[in-house]
Amino acid sequence: MYKQLSSGVKISITRSISTSFESYLASIDWDEEKFSMENFMENWQKYFTESAAWFDKVPQEVLLSTEFHAEIAKKMDEVIAKVLSEEPTAKQIASIDKMQKQLGTNYSYDCKAEAAYVEQLLKEKLK
């Protein structure tokens, strides 16, 4: 069912997963101890029903299908794995290192999305 959707809808679904995942992680300060798949799923459901452009473009019978839910779960696993494995950029690393020296902090980060979170956090501290 997922494969039958237009490429634009599939891209929008992927984007909604990554956006809501990164937003959820930011809301828990990227703290693995606070992570709850149940809370993330609630967050994602709220995001896609209120903000995602794709939700209104998928027929109701598809949205209610167990096959579609299984395909979305697989897609979520893929997107989350990609978000968590994408390396921080050299520019992010340099920016974070510079700000951490200024602030005397030592935040760690493991992926590009977490580096973006740390970079924004440090920018806020410098204001």
JSON list of N, CA, C and O in Angstrom, two decimals, residues 58-98:
[
{"chain": "A", "resi": 58, "resn": "VAL", "atom": "N", "xyz": [-3.86, 10.71, 1.83]},
{"chain": "A", "resi": 58, "resn": "VAL", "atom": "CA", "xyz": [-3.91, 9.25, 1.86]},
{"chain": "A", "resi": 58, "resn": "VAL", "atom": "C", "xyz": [-5.35, 8.83, 2.14]},
{"chain": "A", "resi": 58, "resn": "VAL", "atom": "O", "xyz": [-5.95, 9.28, 3.11]},
{"chain": "A", "resi": 59, "resn": "PRO", "atom": "N", "xyz": [-5.90, 7.97, 1.28]},
{"chain": "A", "resi": 59, "resn": "PRO", "atom": "CA", "xyz": [-7.28, 7.52, 1.48]},
{"chain": "A", "resi": 59, "resn": "PRO", "atom": "C", "xyz": [-7.49, 6.88, 2.86]},
{"chain": "A", "resi": 59, "resn": "PRO", "atom": "O", "xyz": [-6.59, 6.20, 3.38]},
{"chain": "A", "resi": 60, "resn": "GLN", "atom": "N", "xyz": [-8.66, 7.09, 3.42]},
{"chain": "A", "resi": 60, "resn": "GLN", "atom": "CA", "xyz": [-8.99, 6.57, 4.75]},
{"chain": "A", "resi": 60, "resn": "GLN", "atom": "C", "xyz": [-8.79, 5.06, 4.86]},
{"chain": "A", "resi": 60, "resn": "GLN", "atom": "O", "xyz": [-8.28, 4.57, 5.86]},
{"chain": "A", "resi": 61, "resn": "GLU", "atom": "N", "xyz": [-9.18, 4.31, 3.80]},
{"chain": "A", "resi": 61, "resn": "GLU", "atom": "CA", "xyz": [-9.03, 2.86, 3.87]},
{"chain": "A", "resi": 61, "resn": "GLU", "atom": "C", "xyz": [-7.56, 2.45, 3.94]},
{"chain": "A", "resi": 61, "resn": "GLU", "atom": "O", "xyz": [-7.22, 1.43, 4.54]},
{"chain": "A", "resi": 62, "resn": "VAL", "atom": "N", "xyz": [-6.68, 3.24, 3.34]},
{"chain": "A", "resi": 62, "resn": "VAL", "atom": "CA", "xyz": [-5.24, 2.97, 3.44]},
{"chain": "A", "resi": 62, "resn": "VAL", "atom": "C", "xyz": [-4.77, 3.28, 4.86]},
{"chain": "A", "resi": 62, "resn": "VAL", "atom": "O", "xyz": [-4.04, 2.48, 5.47]},
{"chain": "A", "resi": 63, "resn": "LEU", "atom": "N", "xyz": [-5.18, 4.43, 5.40]},
{"chain": "A", "resi": 63, "resn": "LEU", "atom": "CA", "xyz": [-4.76, 4.81, 6.75]},
{"chain": "A", "resi": 63, "resn": "LEU", "atom": "C", "xyz": [-5.18, 3.78, 7.80]},
{"chain": "A", "resi": 63, "resn": "LEU", "atom": "O", "xyz": [-4.49, 3.59, 8.79]},
{"chain": "A", "resi": 64, "resn": "LEU", "atom": "N", "xyz": [-6.29, 3.11, 7.58]},
{"chain": "A", "resi": 64, "resn": "LEU", "atom": "CA", "xyz": [-6.81, 2.14, 8.55]},
{"chain": "A", "resi": 64, "resn": "LEU", "atom": "C", "xyz": [-6.29, 0.73, 8.32]},
{"chain": "A", "resi": 64, "resn": "LEU", "atom": "O", "xyz": [-6.52, -0.15, 9.15]},
{"chain": "A", "resi": 65, "resn": "SER", "atom": "N", "xyz": [-5.58, 0.53, 7.25]},
{"chain": "A", "resi": 65, "resn": "SER", "atom": "CA", "xyz": [-5.10, -0.80, 6.88]},
{"chain": "A", "resi": 65, "resn": "SER", "atom": "C", "xyz": [-3.94, -1.26, 7.76]},
{"chain": "A", "resi": 65, "resn": "SER", "atom": "O", "xyz": [-2.99, -0.52, 8.02]},
{"chain": "A", "resi": 66, "resn": "THR", "atom": "N", "xyz": [-3.99, -2.51, 8.21]},
{"chain": "A", "resi": 66, "resn": "THR", "atom": "CA", "xyz": [-2.89, -3.07, 9.01]},
{"chain": "A", "resi": 66, "resn": "THR", "atom": "C", "xyz": [-1.62, -3.20, 8.16]},
{"chain": "A", "resi": 66, "resn": "THR", "atom": "O", "xyz": [-0.52, -3.05, 8.67]},
{"chain": "A", "resi": 67, "resn": "GLU", "atom": "N", "xyz": [-1.80, -3.47, 6.88]},
{"chain": "A", "resi": 67, "resn": "GLU", "atom": "CA", "xyz": [-0.65, -3.56, 5.97]},
{"chain": "A", "resi": 67, "resn": "GLU", "atom": "C", "xyz": [0.08, -2.22, 5.92]},
{"chain": "A", "resi": 67, "resn": "GLU", "atom": "O", "xyz": [1.31, -2.16, 5.99]},
{"chain": "A", "resi": 68, "resn": "PHE", "atom": "N", "xyz": [-0.67, -1.13, 5.80]},
{"chain": "A", "resi": 68, "resn": "PHE", "atom": "CA", "xyz": [-0.08, 0.21, 5.76]},
{"chain": "A", "resi": 68, "resn": "PHE", "atom": "C", "xyz": [0.66, 0.50, 7.07]},
{"chain": "A", "resi": 68, "resn": "PHE", "atom": "O", "xyz": [1.77, 1.01, 7.07]},
{"chain": "A", "resi": 69, "resn": "HIS", "atom": "N", "xyz": [0.06, 0.13, 8.19]},
{"chain": "A", "resi": 69, "resn": "HIS", "atom": "CA", "xyz": [0.70, 0.36, 9.49]},
{"chain": "A", "resi": 69, "resn": "HIS", "atom": "C", "xyz": [2.01, -0.41, 9.60]},
{"chain": "A", "resi": 69, "resn": "HIS", "atom": "O", "xyz": [3.01, 0.11, 10.12]},
{"chain": "A", "resi": 70, "resn": "ALA", "atom": "N", "xyz": [2.03, -1.63, 9.10]},
{"chain": "A", "resi": 70, "resn": "ALA", "atom": "CA", "xyz": [3.26, -2.43, 9.12]},
{"chain": "A", "resi": 70, "resn": "ALA", "atom": "C", "xyz": [4.33, -1.79, 8.24]},
{"chain": "A", "resi": 70, "resn": "ALA", "atom": "O", "xyz": [5.52, -1.73, 8.61]},
{"chain": "A", "resi": 71, "resn": "GLU", "atom": "N", "xyz": [3.93, -1.29, 7.07]},
{"chain": "A", "resi": 71, "resn": "GLU", "atom": "CA", "xyz": [4.87, -0.64, 6.17]},
{"chain": "A", "resi": 71, "resn": "GLU", "atom": "C", "xyz": [5.40, 0.66, 6.77]},
{"chain": "A", "resi": 71, "resn": "GLU", "atom": "O", "xyz": [6.59, 0.98, 6.64]},
{"chain": "A", "resi": 72, "resn": "ILE", "atom": "N", "xyz": [4.53, 1.40, 7.46]},
{"chain": "A", "resi": 72, "resn": "ILE", "atom": "CA", "xyz": [4.96, 2.64, 8.11]},
{"chain": "A", "resi": 72, "resn": "ILE", "atom": "C", "xyz": [5.92, 2.32, 9.26]},
{"chain": "A", "resi": 72, "resn": "ILE", "atom": "O", "xyz": [6.92, 3.03, 9.46]},
{"chain": "A", "resi": 73, "resn": "ALA", "atom": "N", "xyz": [5.65, 1.27, 10.00]},
{"chain": "A", "resi": 73, "resn": "ALA", "atom": "CA", "xyz": [6.56, 0.88, 11.09]},
{"chain": "A", "resi": 73, "resn": "ALA", "atom": "C", "xyz": [7.95, 0.56, 10.53]},
{"chain": "A", "resi": 73, "resn": "ALA", "atom": "O", "xyz": [8.96, 0.97, 11.10]},
{"chain": "A", "resi": 74, "resn": "LYS", "atom": "N", "xyz": [7.99, -0.15, 9.41]},
{"chain": "A", "resi": 74, "resn": "LYS", "atom": "CA", "xyz": [9.27, -0.46, 8.77]},
{"chain": "A", "resi": 74, "resn": "LYS", "atom": "C", "xyz": [9.95, 0.83, 8.32]},
{"chain": "A", "resi": 74, "resn": "LYS", "atom": "O", "xyz": [11.17, 1.00, 8.50]},
{"chain": "A", "resi": 75, "resn": "LYS", "atom": "N", "xyz": [9.19, 1.74, 7.74]},
{"chain": "A", "resi": 75, "resn": "LYS", "atom": "CA", "xyz": [9.74, 3.02, 7.27]},
{"chain": "A", "resi": 75, "resn": "LYS", "atom": "C", "xyz": [10.28, 3.81, 8.46]},
{"chain": "A", "resi": 75, "resn": "LYS", "atom": "O", "xyz": [11.34, 4.43, 8.37]},
{"chain": "A", "resi": 76, "resn": "MET", "atom": "N", "xyz": [9.56, 3.78, 9.57]},
{"chain": "A", "resi": 76, "resn": "MET", "atom": "CA", "xyz": [10.03, 4.48, 10.77]},
{"chain": "A", "resi": 76, "resn": "MET", "atom": "C", "xyz": [11.37, 3.94, 11.23]},
{"chain": "A", "resi": 76, "resn": "MET", "atom": "O", "xyz": [12.28, 4.72, 11.55]},
{"chain": "A", "resi": 77, "resn": "ASP", "atom": "N", "xyz": [11.50, 2.63, 11.24]},
{"chain": "A", "resi": 77, "resn": "ASP", "atom": "CA", "xyz": [12.77, 2.02, 11.64]},
{"chain": "A", "resi": 77, "resn": "ASP", "atom": "C", "xyz": [13.91, 2.49, 10.73]},
{"chain": "A", "resi": 77, "resn": "ASP", "atom": "O", "xyz": [15.00, 2.83, 11.20]},
{"chain": "A", "resi": 78, "resn": "GLU", "atom": "N", "xyz": [13.64, 2.53, 9.42]},
{"chain": "A", "resi": 78, "resn": "GLU", "atom": "CA", "xyz": [14.65, 2.97, 8.46]},
{"chain": "A", "resi": 78, "resn": "GLU", "atom": "C", "xyz": [15.03, 4.43, 8.67]},
{"chain": "A", "resi": 78, "resn": "GLU", "atom": "O", "xyz": [16.22, 4.78, 8.67]},
{"chain": "A", "resi": 79, "resn": "VAL", "atom": "N", "xyz": [14.03, 5.29, 8.84]},
{"chain": "A", "resi": 79, "resn": "VAL", "atom": "CA", "xyz": [14.28, 6.72, 9.00]},
{"chain": "A", "resi": 79, "resn": "VAL", "atom": "C", "xyz": [15.03, 6.99, 10.30]},
{"chain": "A", "resi": 79, "resn": "VAL", "atom": "O", "xyz": [16.00, 7.76, 10.33]},
{"chain": "A", "resi": 80, "resn": "ILE", "atom": "N", "xyz": [14.60, 6.36, 11.38]},
{"chain": "A", "resi": 80, "resn": "ILE", "atom": "CA", "xyz": [15.27, 6.55, 12.67]},
{"chain": "A", "resi": 80, "resn": "ILE", "atom": "C", "xyz": [16.72, 6.08, 12.60]},
{"chain": "A", "resi": 80, "resn": "ILE", "atom": "O", "xyz": [17.63, 6.77, 13.08]},
{"chain": "A", "resi": 81, "resn": "ALA", "atom": "N", "xyz": [16.95, 4.94, 11.98]},
{"chain": "A", "resi": 81, "resn": "ALA", "atom": "CA", "xyz": [18.32, 4.44, 11.83]},
{"chain": "A", "resi": 81, "resn": "ALA", "atom": "C", "xyz": [19.17, 5.43, 11.03]},
{"chain": "A", "resi": 81, "resn": "ALA", "atom": "O", "xyz": [20.33, 5.68, 11.37]},
{"chain": "A", "resi": 82, "resn": "LYS", "atom": "N", "xyz": [18.59, 6.00, 9.99]},
{"chain": "A", "resi": 82, "resn": "LYS", "atom": "CA", "xyz": [19.33, 6.97, 9.17]},
{"chain": "A", "resi": 82, "resn": "LYS", "atom": "C", "xyz": [19.64, 8.23, 9.97]},
{"chain": "A", "resi": 82, "resn": "LYS", "atom": "O", "xyz": [20.77, 8.73, 9.93]},
{"chain": "A", "resi": 83, "resn": "VAL", "atom": "N", "xyz": [18.66, 8.75, 10.70]},
{"chain": "A", "resi": 83, "resn": "VAL", "atom": "CA", "xyz": [18.88, 9.96, 11.51]},
{"chain": "A", "resi": 83, "resn": "VAL", "atom": "C", "xyz": [20.01, 9.72, 12.51]},
{"chain": "A", "resi": 83, "resn": "VAL", "atom": "O", "xyz": [20.90, 10.55, 12.67]},
{"chain": "A", "resi": 84, "resn": "LEU", "atom": "N", "xyz": [19.99, 8.57, 13.16]},
{"chain": "A", "resi": 84, "resn": "LEU", "atom": "CA", "xyz": [20.97, 8.29, 14.21]},
{"chain": "A", "resi": 84, "resn": "LEU", "atom": "C", "xyz": [22.35, 7.92, 13.68]},
{"chain": "A", "resi": 84, "resn": "LEU", "atom": "O", "xyz": [23.33, 7.99, 14.42]},
{"chain": "A", "resi": 85, "resn": "SER", "atom": "N", "xyz": [22.44, 7.58, 12.40]},
{"chain": "A", "resi": 85, "resn": "SER", "atom": "CA", "xyz": [23.74, 7.17, 11.85]},
{"chain": "A", "resi": 85, "resn": "SER", "atom": "C", "xyz": [24.41, 8.25, 11.01]},
{"chain": "A", "resi": 85, "resn": "SER", "atom": "O", "xyz": [25.59, 8.11, 10.66]},
{"chain": "A", "resi": 86, "resn": "GLU", "atom": "N", "xyz": [23.70, 9.31, 10.71]},
{"chain": "A", "resi": 86, "resn": "GLU", "atom": "CA", "xyz": [24.29, 10.36, 9.87]},
{"chain": "A", "resi": 86, "resn": "GLU", "atom": "C", "xyz": [25.32, 11.16, 10.68]},
{"chain": "A", "resi": 86, "resn": "GLU", "atom": "O", "xyz": [25.01, 11.72, 11.73]},
{"chain": "A", "resi": 87, "resn": "GLU", "atom": "N", "xyz": [26.53, 11.20, 10.20]},
{"chain": "A", "resi": 87, "resn": "GLU", "atom": "CA", "xyz": [27.65, 11.84, 10.89]},
{"chain": "A", "resi": 87, "resn": "GLU", "atom": "C", "xyz": [27.48, 13.36, 10.93]},
{"chain": "A", "resi": 87, "resn": "GLU", "atom": "O", "xyz": [27.01, 13.96, 9.97]},
{"chain": "A", "resi": 88, "resn": "PRO", "atom": "N", "xyz": [27.91, 13.99, 12.03]},
{"chain": "A", "resi": 88, "resn": "PRO", "atom": "CA", "xyz": [27.91, 15.46, 12.08]},
{"chain": "A", "resi": 88, "resn": "PRO", "atom": "C", "xyz": [28.84, 16.01, 10.99]},
{"chain": "A", "resi": 88, "resn": "PRO", "atom": "O", "xyz": [29.82, 15.36, 10.62]},
{"chain": "A", "resi": 89, "resn": "THR", "atom": "N", "xyz": [28.52, 17.19, 10.48]},
{"chain": "A", "resi": 89, "resn": "THR", "atom": "CA", "xyz": [29.36, 17.79, 9.45]},
{"chain": "A", "resi": 89, "resn": "THR", "atom": "C", "xyz": [30.59, 18.43, 10.10]},
{"chain": "A", "resi": 89, "resn": "THR", "atom": "O", "xyz": [30.59, 18.75, 11.29]},
{"chain": "A", "resi": 90, "resn": "ALA", "atom": "N", "xyz": [31.60, 18.63, 9.29]},
{"chain": "A", "resi": 90, "resn": "ALA", "atom": "CA", "xyz": [32.81, 19.30, 9.78]},
{"chain": "A", "resi": 90, "resn": "ALA", "atom": "C", "xyz": [32.48, 20.71, 10.27]},
{"chain": "A", "resi": 90, "resn": "ALA", "atom": "O", "xyz": [33.03, 21.17, 11.27]},
{"chain": "A", "resi": 91, "resn": "LYS", "atom": "N", "xyz": [31.56, 21.37, 9.59]},
{"chain": "A", "resi": 91, "resn": "LYS", "atom": "CA", "xyz": [31.14, 22.72, 9.98]},
{"chain": "A", "resi": 91, "resn": "LYS", "atom": "C", "xyz": [30.47, 22.70, 11.36]},
{"chain": "A", "resi": 91, "resn": "LYS", "atom": "O", "xyz": [30.73, 23.56, 12.20]},
{"chain": "A", "resi": 92, "resn": "GLN", "atom": "N", "xyz": [29.59, 21.70, 11.59]},
{"chain": "A", "resi": 92, "resn": "GLN", "atom": "CA", "xyz": [28.95, 21.57, 12.90]},
{"chain": "A", "resi": 92, "resn": "GLN", "atom": "C", "xyz": [29.98, 21.33, 13.99]},
{"chain": "A", "resi": 92, "resn": "GLN", "atom": "O", "xyz": [29.93, 21.96, 15.06]},
{"chain": "A", "resi": 93, "resn": "ILE", "atom": "N", "xyz": [30.90, 20.42, 13.73]},
{"chain": "A", "resi": 93, "resn": "ILE", "atom": "CA", "xyz": [31.92, 20.08, 14.73]},
{"chain": "A", "resi": 93, "resn": "ILE", "atom": "C", "xyz": [32.75, 21.31, 15.08]},
{"chain": "A", "resi": 93, "resn": "ILE", "atom": "O", "xyz": [32.98, 21.60, 16.26]},
{"chain": "A", "resi": 94, "resn": "ALA", "atom": "N", "xyz": [33.18, 22.05, 14.07]},
{"chain": "A", "resi": 94, "resn": "ALA", "atom": "CA", "xyz": [33.99, 23.25, 14.31]},
{"chain": "A", "resi": 94, "resn": "ALA", "atom": "C", "xyz": [33.21, 24.30, 15.10]},
{"chain": "A", "resi": 94, "resn": "ALA", "atom": "O", "xyz": [33.73, 24.91, 16.04]},
{"chain": "A", "resi": 95, "resn": "SER", "atom": "N", "xyz": [31.96, 24.50, 14.72]},
{"chain": "A", "resi": 95, "resn": "SER", "atom": "CA", "xyz": [31.11, 25.48, 15.40]},
{"chain": "A", "resi": 95, "resn": "SER", "atom": "C", "xyz": [30.89, 25.10, 16.86]},
{"chain": "A", "resi": 95, "resn": "SER", "atom": "O", "xyz": [31.01, 25.93, 17.76]},
{"chain": "A", "resi": 96, "resn": "ILE", "atom": "N", "xyz": [30.58, 23.84, 17.09]},
{"chain": "A", "resi": 96, "resn": "ILE", "atom": "CA", "xyz": [30.35, 23.36, 18.46]},
{"chain": "A", "resi": 96, "resn": "ILE", "atom": "C", "xyz": [31.61, 23.46, 19.29]},
{"chain": "A", "resi": 96, "resn": "ILE", "atom": "O", "xyz": [31.58, 23.94, 20.43]},
{"chain": "A", "resi": 97, "resn": "ASP", "atom": "N", "xyz": [32.74, 23.04, 18.72]},
{"chain": "A", "resi": 97, "resn": "ASP", "atom": "CA", "xyz": [34.01, 23.12, 19.45]},
{"chain": "A", "resi": 97, "resn": "ASP", "atom": "C", "xyz": [34.32, 24.55, 19.86]},
{"chain": "A", "resi": 97, "resn": "ASP", "atom": "O", "xyz": [34.73, 24.80, 21.00]},
{"chain": "A", "resi": 98, "resn": "LYS", "atom": "N", "xyz": [34.12, 25.47, 18.95]},
{"chain": "A", "resi": 98, "resn": "LYS", "atom": "CA", "xyz": [34.39, 26.88, 19.23]},
{"chain": "A", "resi": 98, "resn": "LYS", "atom": "C", "xyz": [33.51, 27.39, 20.36]},
{"chain": "A", "resi": 98, "resn": "LYS", "atom": "O", "xyz": [33.99, 28.04, 21.31]}
]
